[in-house]
Amino acid sequence: MSTVDRTRQASKAGESRKPKEPKPREQVAERLLKSSAGLWYDPELDLDWAAPLDEDKFFIPPELITLYGTPLWDSLSRAQRIELSRQELANTLSVGIWFENVLMELLVRLNYRKDPTSNHVQYAYTELADECRHSTMFGKVIDRIGARPYSPGFFWFNLGKVFPFLLRGSPMWVAALMGEEVFDVLQRDILRGGAEELQPLVHGVMRIHVTEEARHMRFAREALMRRQRKAGFVEKQFAKFIGGAAAVVLGTLLNNKEMYARAGLDAEQAHRQAKRNPHAHAQFRHGAARIVSFFSEKGVDVMGFPYSLLWRYAKLL
């Protein structure tokens, strides 16, 4: 073999050893990893846990309280309204902890047999670390505001233990987005409610969670779109069902009868008025509008009949 031939052969071998162009999911994960490294929070250090609570400030803006605009709401004193806001915040954070526990187990199972050197898996681990901090932060807030955590109830509690074994592929990402997107809209509304009316601690918690959850939603959206391109009929139908089931979960758990009792109200009367409150229904629809728009724009049909009945039952459509 001539020198020229050997040179050409070596050149071709070198070309074959060049690293391949990373897959789109690796590129997305790499950007999210860099963003996480550049901007993240430690709630233990970044929040002032010792600052006193202001007894005249709300824990969530009044217009986001489920009874807002009802006859019962009109009869409440400011102190009663503030106490109800305390209980509704504690309930919302408890639902968030429940959801994040389910999501963390899903992410662990997703990574179990995957390549730990990939950006995709490493970002999933990064999200796990974020969710651990968030759940810890939510628990500390519930304790700091003088409330007690709420249970999702026997049915949802036990279903949450089953979800990690059932959800794979599109259904997993649909469930993740339902929880993340609806809560994100709620949190952004809380931040827009005005710091002058809101407890400073709550404002700080929402700011942290909104910032870090934006990356989680980008990760889940990209994963869902990739999975949808190769999902079969059965998987897509199950994803539709999970979307509707998640809507029912949110509509049920965020309107917990017990929070009215803890606020010192007639629980039956308050729950009945909240369930019929058109203002609360509008807030639920507003919370779901962004994810509904995303599903529609990307052709992810999760709301077709009969699954749309679940969305309507939950007041998210």
PDB file of C-alpha atoms in Angstrom:
ATOM      1  CA  MET A   1       0.000   0.000   0.000  1.00  0.00           C
ATOM      2  CA  SER A   2       1.370   3.376  -0.982  1.00  0.00           C
ATOM      3  CA  THR A   3       1.954   6.222   1.372  1.00  0.00           C
ATOM      4  CA  VAL A   4      -0.875   8.144  -0.283  1.00  0.00           C
ATOM      5  CA  ASP A   5      -3.264   5.195   0.177  1.00  0.00           C
ATOM      6  CA  ARG A   6      -2.313   4.818   3.826  1.00  0.00           C
ATOM      7  CA  THR A   7      -2.837   8.542   4.370  1.00  0.00           C
ATOM      8  CA  ARG A   8      -6.279   8.377   2.787  1.00  0.00           C
ATOM      9  CA  GLN A   9      -7.216   5.328   4.846  1.00  0.00           C
ATOM     10  CA  ALA A  10      -6.092   7.007   8.063  1.00  0.00           C
ATOM     11  CA  SER A  11      -8.049  10.096   7.107  1.00  0.00           C
ATOM     12  CA  LYS A  12     -11.214   8.053   6.561  1.00  0.00           C
ATOM     13  CA  ALA A  13     -10.707   6.230   9.866  1.00  0.00           C
ATOM     14  CA  GLY A  14     -10.299   9.567  11.620  1.00  0.00           C
ATOM     15  CA  GLU A  15     -13.501  10.814  10.034  1.00  0.00           C
ATOM     16  CA  SER A  16     -15.366   7.721  11.213  1.00  0.00           C
ATOM     17  CA  ARG A  17     -14.211   8.412  14.756  1.00  0.00           C
ATOM     18  CA  LYS A  18     -15.537  11.966  14.786  1.00  0.00           C
ATOM     19  CA  PRO A  19     -18.257  12.423  17.385  1.00  0.00           C
ATOM     20  CA  LYS A  20     -21.766  12.223  15.994  1.00  0.00           C
ATOM     21  CA  GLU A  21     -24.057  15.209  16.029  1.00  0.00           C
ATOM     22  CA  PRO A  22     -25.977  15.010  19.326  1.00  0.00           C
ATOM     23  CA  LYS A  23     -29.646  14.094  19.101  1.00  0.00           C
ATOM     24  CA  PRO A  24     -32.179  16.919  19.578  1.00  0.00           C
ATOM     25  CA  ARG A  25     -33.110  15.647  23.039  1.00  0.00           C
ATOM     26  CA  GLU A  26     -29.434  15.754  24.039  1.00  0.00           C
ATOM     27  CA  GLN A  27     -29.146  19.315  22.789  1.00  0.00           C
ATOM     28  CA  VAL A  28     -32.236  20.395  24.725  1.00  0.00           C
ATOM     29  CA  ALA A  29     -30.998  18.665  27.875  1.00  0.00           C
ATOM     30  CA  GLU A  30     -27.571  20.267  27.526  1.00  0.00           C
ATOM     31  CA  ARG A  31     -29.120  23.748  27.391  1.00  0.00           C
ATOM     32  CA  LEU A  32     -31.291  22.972  30.405  1.00  0.00           C
ATOM     33  CA  LEU A  33     -28.281  21.686  32.351  1.00  0.00           C
ATOM     34  CA  LYS A  34     -26.378  24.896  31.642  1.00  0.00           C
ATOM     35  CA  SER A  35     -29.400  26.970  32.653  1.00  0.00           C
ATOM     36  CA  SER A  36     -29.752  24.986  35.884  1.00  0.00           C
ATOM     37  CA  ALA A  37     -26.100  25.499  36.711  1.00  0.00           C
ATOM     38  CA  GLY A  38     -26.410  29.239  36.101  1.00  0.00           C
ATOM     39  CA  LEU A  39     -29.675  29.946  37.917  1.00  0.00           C
ATOM     40  CA  TRP A  40     -30.957  27.873  40.808  1.00  0.00           C
ATOM     41  CA  TYR A  41     -32.028  28.556  44.360  1.00  0.00           C
ATOM     42  CA  ASP A  42     -31.449  27.085  47.789  1.00  0.00           C
ATOM     43  CA  PRO A  43     -34.662  27.899  49.716  1.00  0.00           C
ATOM     44  CA  GLU A  44     -32.865  27.390  53.020  1.00  0.00           C
ATOM     45  CA  LEU A  45     -30.595  30.334  52.215  1.00  0.00           C
ATOM     46  CA  ASP A  46     -32.600  32.394  49.725  1.00  0.00           C
ATOM     47  CA  LEU A  47     -35.746  32.807  51.843  1.00  0.00           C
ATOM     48  CA  ASP A  48     -36.030  34.663  55.140  1.00  0.00           C
ATOM     49  CA  TRP A  49     -37.693  32.013  57.288  1.00  0.00           C
ATOM     50  CA  ALA A  50     -37.293  34.048  60.475  1.00  0.00           C
ATOM     51  CA  ALA A  51     -39.198  37.093  59.192  1.00  0.00           C
ATOM     52  CA  PRO A  52     -42.501  37.583  61.065  1.00  0.00           C
ATOM     53  CA  LEU A  53     -45.775  37.028  59.211  1.00  0.00           C
ATOM     54  CA  ASP A  54     -47.996  40.052  58.679  1.00  0.00           C
ATOM     55  CA  GLU A  55     -51.392  39.220  60.177  1.00  0.00           C
ATOM     56  CA  ASP A  56     -53.088  41.692  57.822  1.00  0.00           C
ATOM     57  CA  LYS A  57     -51.726  40.185  54.600  1.00  0.00           C
ATOM     58  CA  PHE A  58     -53.142  37.375  52.501  1.00  0.00           C
ATOM     59  CA  PHE A  59     -51.443  34.078  51.762  1.00  0.00           C
ATOM     60  CA  ILE A  60     -52.891  33.989  48.245  1.00  0.00           C
ATOM     61  CA  PRO A  61     -54.579  36.921  46.478  1.00  0.00           C
ATOM     62  CA  PRO A  62     -58.290  37.189  47.387  1.00  0.00           C
ATOM     63  CA  GLU A  63     -59.478  36.757  43.792  1.00  0.00           C
ATOM     64  CA  LEU A  64     -57.809  33.330  43.645  1.00  0.00           C
ATOM     65  CA  ILE A  65     -59.659  32.031  46.713  1.00  0.00           C
ATOM     66  CA  THR A  66     -62.327  29.502  45.733  1.00  0.00           C
ATOM     67  CA  LEU A  67     -65.126  31.333  47.586  1.00  0.00           C
ATOM     68  CA  TYR A  68     -64.320  34.747  46.102  1.00  0.00           C
ATOM     69  CA  GLY A  69     -67.495  36.376  44.755  1.00  0.00           C
ATOM     70  CA  THR A  70     -69.944  34.082  46.558  1.00  0.00           C
ATOM     71  CA  PRO A  71     -72.548  35.184  49.130  1.00  0.00           C
ATOM     72  CA  LEU A  72     -70.524  33.434  51.825  1.00  0.00           C
ATOM     73  CA  TRP A  73     -67.405  35.378  50.810  1.00  0.00           C
ATOM     74  CA  ASP A  74     -69.315  38.655  51.110  1.00  0.00           C
ATOM     75  CA  SER A  75     -70.272  37.751  54.676  1.00  0.00           C
ATOM     76  CA  LEU A  76     -66.702  37.090  55.844  1.00  0.00           C
ATOM     77  CA  SER A  77     -64.556  39.560  57.748  1.00  0.00           C
ATOM     78  CA  ARG A  78     -61.071  40.390  56.477  1.00  0.00           C
ATOM     79  CA  ALA A  79     -59.561  38.215  59.215  1.00  0.00           C
ATOM     80  CA  GLN A  80     -61.712  35.260  58.116  1.00  0.00           C
ATOM     81  CA  ARG A  81     -60.739  35.788  54.487  1.00  0.00           C
ATOM     82  CA  ILE A  82     -57.056  35.837  55.417  1.00  0.00           C
ATOM     83  CA  GLU A  83     -57.440  32.633  57.423  1.00  0.00           C
ATOM     84  CA  LEU A  84     -59.160  30.965  54.480  1.00  0.00           C
ATOM     85  CA  SER A  85     -56.292  32.080  52.240  1.00  0.00           C
ATOM     86  CA  ARG A  86     -53.866  30.452  54.707  1.00  0.00           C
ATOM     87  CA  GLN A  87     -55.730  27.151  54.512  1.00  0.00           C
ATOM     88  CA  GLU A  88     -56.081  27.259  50.730  1.00  0.00           C
ATOM     89  CA  LEU A  89     -52.350  27.893  50.369  1.00  0.00           C
ATOM     90  CA  ALA A  90     -51.564  24.966  52.686  1.00  0.00           C
ATOM     91  CA  ASN A  91     -53.873  22.731  50.661  1.00  0.00           C
ATOM     92  CA  THR A  92     -52.363  23.833  47.346  1.00  0.00           C
ATOM     93  CA  LEU A  93     -48.820  23.213  48.609  1.00  0.00           C
ATOM     94  CA  SER A  94     -49.870  19.798  49.956  1.00  0.00           C
ATOM     95  CA  VAL A  95     -51.244  18.878  46.518  1.00  0.00           C
ATOM     96  CA  GLY A  96     -47.949  20.094  45.054  1.00  0.00           C
ATOM     97  CA  ILE A  97     -45.957  17.827  47.361  1.00  0.00           C
ATOM     98  CA  TRP A  98     -48.172  14.848  46.484  1.00  0.00           C
ATOM     99  CA  PHE A  99     -47.755  15.520  42.772  1.00  0.00           C
ATOM    100  CA  GLU A 100     -43.994  16.034  43.017  1.00  0.00           C
ATOM    101  CA  ASN A 101     -43.569  12.769  44.926  1.00  0.00           C
ATOM    102  CA  VAL A 102     -45.315  10.933  42.080  1.00  0.00           C
ATOM    103  CA  LEU A 103     -43.250  12.810  39.483  1.00  0.00           C
ATOM    104  CA  MET A 104     -39.967  12.056  41.258  1.00  0.00           C
ATOM    105  CA  GLU A 105     -40.720   8.343  41.284  1.00  0.00           C
ATOM    106  CA  LEU A 106     -41.559   8.509  37.580  1.00  0.00           C
ATOM    107  CA  LEU A 107     -38.236  10.225  36.863  1.00  0.00           C
ATOM    108  CA  VAL A 108     -36.298   7.643  38.893  1.00  0.00           C
ATOM    109  CA  ARG A 109     -37.949   4.836  36.948  1.00  0.00           C
ATOM    110  CA  LEU A 110     -37.286   6.652  33.680  1.00  0.00           C
ATOM    111  CA  ASN A 111     -33.563   6.790  34.505  1.00  0.00           C
ATOM    112  CA  TYR A 112     -33.226   3.300  35.935  1.00  0.00           C
ATOM    113  CA  ARG A 113     -32.052   1.576  32.748  1.00  0.00           C
ATOM    114  CA  LYS A 114     -30.821   4.612  30.848  1.00  0.00           C
ATOM    115  CA  ASP A 115     -27.289   5.787  30.107  1.00  0.00           C
ATOM    116  CA  PRO A 116     -26.184   7.999  33.039  1.00  0.00           C
ATOM    117  CA  THR A 117     -23.610   9.722  30.810  1.00  0.00           C
ATOM    118  CA  SER A 118     -26.323  11.215  28.570  1.00  0.00           C
ATOM    119  CA  ASN A 119     -27.437  14.811  28.993  1.00  0.00           C
ATOM    120  CA  HIS A 120     -31.059  13.643  28.996  1.00  0.00           C
ATOM    121  CA  VAL A 121     -30.605  11.417  32.041  1.00  0.00           C
ATOM    122  CA  GLN A 122     -28.405  13.934  33.816  1.00  0.00           C
ATOM    123  CA  TYR A 123     -31.034  16.630  33.421  1.00  0.00           C
ATOM    124  CA  ALA A 124     -33.680  14.240  34.757  1.00  0.00           C
ATOM    125  CA  TYR A 125     -31.453  13.815  37.838  1.00  0.00           C
ATOM    126  CA  THR A 126     -31.124  17.599  38.048  1.00  0.00           C
ATOM    127  CA  GLU A 127     -34.892  17.939  37.968  1.00  0.00           C
ATOM    128  CA  LEU A 128     -35.133  15.346  40.722  1.00  0.00           C
ATOM    129  CA  ALA A 129     -32.844  17.479  42.876  1.00  0.00           C
ATOM    130  CA  ASP A 130     -35.002  20.533  42.144  1.00  0.00           C
ATOM    131  CA  GLU A 131     -38.192  18.690  43.079  1.00  0.00           C
ATOM    132  CA  CYS A 132     -36.655  17.472  46.340  1.00  0.00           C
ATOM    133  CA  ARG A 133     -35.837  21.062  47.286  1.00  0.00           C
ATOM    134  CA  HIS A 134     -39.296  22.227  46.226  1.00  0.00           C
ATOM    135  CA  SER A 135     -41.099  19.606  48.322  1.00  0.00           C
ATOM    136  CA  THR A 136     -38.911  20.488  51.307  1.00  0.00           C
ATOM    137  CA  MET A 137     -39.658  24.175  50.740  1.00  0.00           C
ATOM    138  CA  PHE A 138     -43.417  23.560  50.525  1.00  0.00           C
ATOM    139  CA  GLY A 139     -43.361  21.531  53.727  1.00  0.00           C
ATOM    140  CA  LYS A 140     -41.446  24.263  55.562  1.00  0.00           C
ATOM    141  CA  VAL A 141     -43.907  26.897  54.322  1.00  0.00           C
ATOM    142  CA  ILE A 142     -46.918  24.928  55.578  1.00  0.00           C
ATOM    143  CA  ASP A 143     -45.267  24.684  58.985  1.00  0.00           C
ATOM    144  CA  ARG A 144     -44.086  28.315  58.989  1.00  0.00           C
ATOM    145  CA  ILE A 145     -47.539  29.762  58.296  1.00  0.00           C
ATOM    146  CA  GLY A 146     -49.008  27.800  61.186  1.00  0.00           C
ATOM    147  CA  ALA A 147     -51.029  25.342  59.106  1.00  0.00           C
ATOM    148  CA  ARG A 148     -51.082  21.564  58.791  1.00  0.00           C
ATOM    149  CA  PRO A 149     -50.597  19.538  55.621  1.00  0.00           C
ATOM    150  CA  TYR A 150     -53.646  18.150  53.840  1.00  0.00           C
ATOM    151  CA  SER A 151     -54.065  14.564  52.705  1.00  0.00           C
ATOM    152  CA  PRO A 152     -55.270  13.885  49.148  1.00  0.00           C
ATOM    153  CA  GLY A 153     -57.699  11.346  50.612  1.00  0.00           C
ATOM    154  CA  PHE A 154     -57.703   7.544  50.606  1.00  0.00           C
ATOM    155  CA  PHE A 155     -58.505   7.117  46.901  1.00  0.00           C
ATOM    156  CA  TRP A 156     -56.004   9.593  45.434  1.00  0.00           C
ATOM    157  CA  PHE A 157     -53.339   8.705  47.983  1.00  0.00           C
ATOM    158  CA  ASN A 158     -53.395   5.047  46.936  1.00  0.00           C
ATOM    159  CA  LEU A 159     -53.769   5.829  43.243  1.00  0.00           C
ATOM    160  CA  GLY A 160     -50.639   7.969  43.548  1.00  0.00           C
ATOM    161  CA  LYS A 161     -48.757   4.847  44.658  1.00  0.00           C
ATOM    162  CA  VAL A 162     -49.886   3.037  41.503  1.00  0.00           C
ATOM    163  CA  PHE A 163     -49.234   5.819  38.969  1.00  0.00           C
ATOM    164  CA  PRO A 164     -45.449   5.235  38.747  1.00  0.00           C
ATOM    165  CA  PHE A 165     -46.084   1.653  37.617  1.00  0.00           C
ATOM    166  CA  LEU A 166     -48.701   2.622  35.022  1.00  0.00           C
ATOM    167  CA  LEU A 167     -47.342   5.741  33.378  1.00  0.00           C
ATOM    168  CA  ARG A 168     -44.811   5.413  30.584  1.00  0.00           C
ATOM    169  CA  GLY A 169     -44.183   7.356  27.403  1.00  0.00           C
ATOM    170  CA  SER A 170     -46.858   9.875  26.382  1.00  0.00           C
ATOM    171  CA  PRO A 171     -49.148   9.275  29.388  1.00  0.00           C
ATOM    172  CA  MET A 172     -46.273  10.077  31.746  1.00  0.00           C
ATOM    173  CA  TRP A 173     -45.433  13.368  30.043  1.00  0.00           C
ATOM    174  CA  VAL A 174     -49.094  14.377  29.725  1.00  0.00           C
ATOM    175  CA  ALA A 175     -49.555  13.815  33.474  1.00  0.00           C
ATOM    176  CA  ALA A 176     -46.368  15.750  34.262  1.00  0.00           C
ATOM    177  CA  LEU A 177     -47.410  18.703  32.126  1.00  0.00           C
ATOM    178  CA  MET A 178     -50.925  18.808  33.576  1.00  0.00           C
ATOM    179  CA  GLY A 179     -49.530  19.224  37.071  1.00  0.00           C
ATOM    180  CA  GLU A 180     -46.685  21.564  36.159  1.00  0.00           C
ATOM    181  CA  GLU A 181     -48.508  23.871  33.744  1.00  0.00           C
ATOM    182  CA  VAL A 182     -51.679  24.428  35.765  1.00  0.00           C
ATOM    183  CA  PHE A 183     -49.742  25.074  38.969  1.00  0.00           C
ATOM    184  CA  ASP A 184     -47.384  27.383  37.109  1.00  0.00           C
ATOM    185  CA  VAL A 185     -50.229  29.579  35.866  1.00  0.00           C
ATOM    186  CA  LEU A 186     -51.670  29.689  39.406  1.00  0.00           C
ATOM    187  CA  GLN A 187     -48.292  30.705  40.832  1.00  0.00           C
ATOM    188  CA  ARG A 188     -47.767  33.414  38.240  1.00  0.00           C
ATOM    189  CA  ASP A 189     -51.213  34.796  39.088  1.00  0.00           C
ATOM    190  CA  ILE A 190     -50.222  34.833  42.753  1.00  0.00           C
ATOM    191  CA  LEU A 191     -47.081  36.810  41.901  1.00  0.00           C
ATOM    192  CA  ARG A 192     -49.097  39.256  39.802  1.00  0.00           C
ATOM    193  CA  GLY A 193     -51.517  39.709  42.691  1.00  0.00           C
ATOM    194  CA  GLY A 194     -49.263  42.373  44.136  1.00  0.00           C
ATOM    195  CA  ALA A 195     -46.608  42.071  46.817  1.00  0.00           C
ATOM    196  CA  GLU A 196     -48.286  44.726  48.966  1.00  0.00           C
ATOM    197  CA  GLU A 197     -51.239  42.395  49.713  1.00  0.00           C
ATOM    198  CA  LEU A 198     -49.243  39.160  49.904  1.00  0.00           C
ATOM    199  CA  GLN A 199     -47.072  37.624  52.622  1.00  0.00           C
ATOM    200  CA  PRO A 200     -43.405  38.214  51.586  1.00  0.00           C
ATOM    201  CA  LEU A 201     -42.517  34.566  52.257  1.00  0.00           C
ATOM    202  CA  VAL A 202     -45.196  33.358  49.833  1.00  0.00           C
ATOM    203  CA  HIS A 203     -44.013  35.797  47.181  1.00  0.00           C
ATOM    204  CA  GLY A 204     -40.452  34.469  47.525  1.00  0.00           C
ATOM    205  CA  VAL A 205     -41.540  30.828  47.339  1.00  0.00           C
ATOM    206  CA  MET A 206     -43.555  31.410  44.175  1.00  0.00           C
ATOM    207  CA  ARG A 207     -40.683  33.293  42.556  1.00  0.00           C
ATOM    208  CA  ILE A 208     -38.312  30.370  43.154  1.00  0.00           C
ATOM    209  CA  HIS A 209     -40.755  27.732  41.980  1.00  0.00           C
ATOM    210  CA  VAL A 210     -41.803  29.603  38.823  1.00  0.00           C
ATOM    211  CA  THR A 211     -38.167  30.123  37.801  1.00  0.00           C
ATOM    212  CA  GLU A 212     -37.108  26.496  38.184  1.00  0.00           C
ATOM    213  CA  GLU A 213     -40.336  24.919  36.940  1.00  0.00           C
ATOM    214  CA  ALA A 214     -39.939  26.711  33.599  1.00  0.00           C
ATOM    215  CA  ARG A 215     -37.067  24.332  32.796  1.00  0.00           C
ATOM    216  CA  HIS A 216     -39.065  21.301  33.925  1.00  0.00           C
ATOM    217  CA  MET A 217     -41.940  22.224  31.627  1.00  0.00           C
ATOM    218  CA  ARG A 218     -39.584  22.681  28.664  1.00  0.00           C
ATOM    219  CA  PHE A 219     -38.120  19.221  29.349  1.00  0.00           C
ATOM    220  CA  ALA A 220     -41.574  17.599  29.549  1.00  0.00           C
ATOM    221  CA  ARG A 221     -42.918  19.390  26.468  1.00  0.00           C
ATOM    222  CA  GLU A 222     -39.968  18.302  24.346  1.00  0.00           C
ATOM    223  CA  ALA A 223     -40.194  14.733  25.639  1.00  0.00           C
ATOM    224  CA  LEU A 224     -43.922  14.535  24.912  1.00  0.00           C
ATOM    225  CA  MET A 225     -43.525  15.810  21.353  1.00  0.00           C
ATOM    226  CA  ARG A 226     -40.766  13.292  20.600  1.00  0.00           C
ATOM    227  CA  ARG A 227     -42.788  10.438  22.086  1.00  0.00           C
ATOM    228  CA  GLN A 228     -45.981  11.367  20.246  1.00  0.00           C
ATOM    229  CA  ARG A 229     -44.257  10.900  16.891  1.00  0.00           C
ATOM    230  CA  LYS A 230     -43.767   7.180  17.545  1.00  0.00           C
ATOM    231  CA  ALA A 231     -46.599   6.381  19.948  1.00  0.00           C
ATOM    232  CA  GLY A 232     -49.130   3.790  18.868  1.00  0.00           C
ATOM    233  CA  PHE A 233     -52.915   3.961  19.021  1.00  0.00           C
ATOM    234  CA  VAL A 234     -53.251   2.365  22.471  1.00  0.00           C
ATOM    235  CA  GLU A 235     -50.615   4.640  24.021  1.00  0.00           C
ATOM    236  CA  LYS A 236     -52.269   7.734  22.567  1.00  0.00           C
ATOM    237  CA  GLN A 237     -55.686   6.694  23.873  1.00  0.00           C
ATOM    238  CA  PHE A 238     -54.262   6.059  27.322  1.00  0.00           C
ATOM    239  CA  ALA A 239     -52.572   9.473  27.226  1.00  0.00           C
ATOM    240  CA  LYS A 240     -55.982  11.042  26.495  1.00  0.00           C
ATOM    241  CA  PHE A 241     -57.497   9.250  29.465  1.00  0.00           C
ATOM    242  CA  ILE A 242     -54.621  10.323  31.735  1.00  0.00           C
ATOM    243  CA  GLY A 243     -55.068  13.935  30.635  1.00  0.00           C
ATOM    244  CA  GLY A 244     -58.731  13.829  31.625  1.00  0.00           C
ATOM    245  CA  ALA A 245     -57.975  11.971  34.858  1.00  0.00           C
ATOM    246  CA  ALA A 246     -55.341  14.581  35.773  1.00  0.00           C
ATOM    247  CA  ALA A 247     -57.917  17.316  35.185  1.00  0.00           C
ATOM    248  CA  VAL A 248     -60.291  15.584  37.610  1.00  0.00           C
ATOM    249  CA  VAL A 249     -57.482  15.167  40.179  1.00  0.00           C
ATOM    250  CA  LEU A 250     -56.702  18.881  40.077  1.00  0.00           C
ATOM    251  CA  GLY A 251     -60.328  19.961  40.143  1.00  0.00           C
ATOM    252  CA  THR A 252     -61.013  17.688  43.113  1.00  0.00           C
ATOM    253  CA  LEU A 253     -57.928  18.217  45.275  1.00  0.00           C
ATOM    254  CA  LEU A 254     -57.793  22.001  44.905  1.00  0.00           C
ATOM    255  CA  ASN A 255     -61.352  22.259  46.226  1.00  0.00           C
ATOM    256  CA  ASN A 256     -60.821  20.293  49.430  1.00  0.00           C
ATOM    257  CA  LYS A 257     -63.789  20.485  51.812  1.00  0.00           C
ATOM    258  CA  GLU A 258     -61.520  20.205  54.856  1.00  0.00           C
ATOM    259  CA  MET A 259     -59.848  23.573  54.258  1.00  0.00           C
ATOM    260  CA  TYR A 260     -63.179  25.344  54.862  1.00  0.00           C
ATOM    261  CA  ALA A 261     -63.651  23.498  58.150  1.00  0.00           C
ATOM    262  CA  ARG A 262     -60.141  24.425  59.293  1.00  0.00           C
ATOM    263  CA  ALA A 263     -60.891  28.056  58.444  1.00  0.00           C
ATOM    264  CA  GLY A 264     -63.836  27.916  60.852  1.00  0.00           C
ATOM    265  CA  LEU A 265     -66.560  27.927  58.193  1.00  0.00           C
ATOM    266  CA  ASP A 266     -69.546  25.674  57.590  1.00  0.00           C
ATOM    267  CA  ALA A 267     -67.696  23.134  55.440  1.00  0.00           C
ATOM    268  CA  GLU A 268     -70.766  21.807  53.619  1.00  0.00           C
ATOM    269  CA  GLN A 269     -72.099  25.245  52.743  1.00  0.00           C
ATOM    270  CA  ALA A 270     -68.678  26.566  51.725  1.00  0.00           C
ATOM    271  CA  HIS A 271     -67.866  23.525  49.592  1.00  0.00           C
ATOM    272  CA  ARG A 272     -71.244  23.722  47.875  1.00  0.00           C
ATOM    273  CA  GLN A 273     -70.871  27.424  47.049  1.00  0.00           C
ATOM    274  CA  ALA A 274     -67.266  26.964  45.876  1.00  0.00           C
ATOM    275  CA  LYS A 275     -68.255  24.125  43.525  1.00  0.00           C
ATOM    276  CA  ARG A 276     -70.946  26.339  41.983  1.00  0.00           C
ATOM    277  CA  ASN A 277     -68.862  29.517  41.932  1.00  0.00           C
ATOM    278  CA  PRO A 278     -68.558  30.803  38.336  1.00  0.00           C
ATOM    279  CA  HIS A 279     -65.569  32.946  39.305  1.00  0.00           C
ATOM    280  CA  ALA A 280     -63.706  29.876  40.608  1.00  0.00           C
ATOM    281  CA  HIS A 281     -64.628  27.967  37.445  1.00  0.00           C
ATOM    282  CA  ALA A 282     -63.197  30.786  35.345  1.00  0.00           C
ATOM    283  CA  GLN A 283     -59.971  30.639  37.374  1.00  0.00           C
ATOM    284  CA  PHE A 284     -59.689  26.876  36.793  1.00  0.00           C
ATOM    285  CA  ARG A 285     -60.222  27.343  33.043  1.00  0.00           C
ATOM    286  CA  HIS A 286     -57.636  30.115  33.048  1.00  0.00           C
ATOM    287  CA  GLY A 287     -55.173  27.796  34.804  1.00  0.00           C
ATOM    288  CA  ALA A 288     -55.661  25.129  32.149  1.00  0.00           C
ATOM    289  CA  ALA A 289     -55.801  27.465  29.130  1.00  0.00           C
ATOM    290  CA  ARG A 290     -52.058  27.415  28.419  1.00  0.00           C
ATOM    291  CA  ILE A 291     -51.684  23.645  28.436  1.00  0.00           C
ATOM    292  CA  VAL A 292     -54.916  23.244  26.423  1.00  0.00           C
ATOM    293  CA  SER A 293     -53.486  25.683  23.875  1.00  0.00           C
ATOM    294  CA  PHE A 294     -50.189  23.775  23.764  1.00  0.00           C
ATOM    295  CA  PHE A 295     -51.921  20.442  23.181  1.00  0.00           C
ATOM    296  CA  SER A 296     -54.042  21.974  20.418  1.00  0.00           C
ATOM    297  CA  GLU A 297     -51.190  23.784  18.659  1.00  0.00           C
ATOM    298  CA  LYS A 298     -48.938  20.711  18.675  1.00  0.00           C
ATOM    299  CA  GLY A 299     -51.651  18.305  17.562  1.00  0.00           C
ATOM    300  CA  VAL A 300     -51.609  16.333  20.823  1.00  0.00           C
ATOM    301  CA  ASP A 301     -55.265  15.354  20.908  1.00  0.00           C
ATOM    302  CA  VAL A 302     -55.948  14.639  24.582  1.00  0.00           C
ATOM    303  CA  MET A 303     -59.366  16.270  24.813  1.00  0.00           C
ATOM    304  CA  GLY A 304     -61.442  14.461  22.229  1.00  0.00           C
ATOM    305  CA  PHE A 305     -64.728  12.798  23.174  1.00  0.00           C
ATOM    306  CA  PRO A 306     -65.319  11.072  25.591  1.00  0.00           C
ATOM    307  CA  TYR A 307     -62.243  12.328  27.477  1.00  0.00           C
ATOM    308  CA  SER A 308     -63.402  15.928  27.163  1.00  0.00           C
ATOM    309  CA  LEU A 309     -66.217  15.018  29.588  1.00  0.00           C
ATOM    310  CA  LEU A 310     -63.601  14.582  32.309  1.00  0.00           C
ATOM    311  CA  TRP A 311     -62.162  18.024  31.557  1.00  0.00           C
ATOM    312  CA  ARG A 312     -65.607  19.594  31.702  1.00  0.00           C
ATOM    313  CA  TYR A 313     -66.470  17.778  34.919  1.00  0.00           C
ATOM    314  CA  ALA A 314     -63.311  19.252  36.462  1.00  0.00           C
ATOM    315  CA  LYS A 315     -64.299  22.757  35.187  1.00  0.00           C
ATOM    316  CA  LEU A 316     -61.060  23.009  33.173  1.00  0.00           C
ATOM    317  CA  LEU A 317     -62.977  23.402  29.914  1.00  0.00           C
TER     318      LEU A 317
END
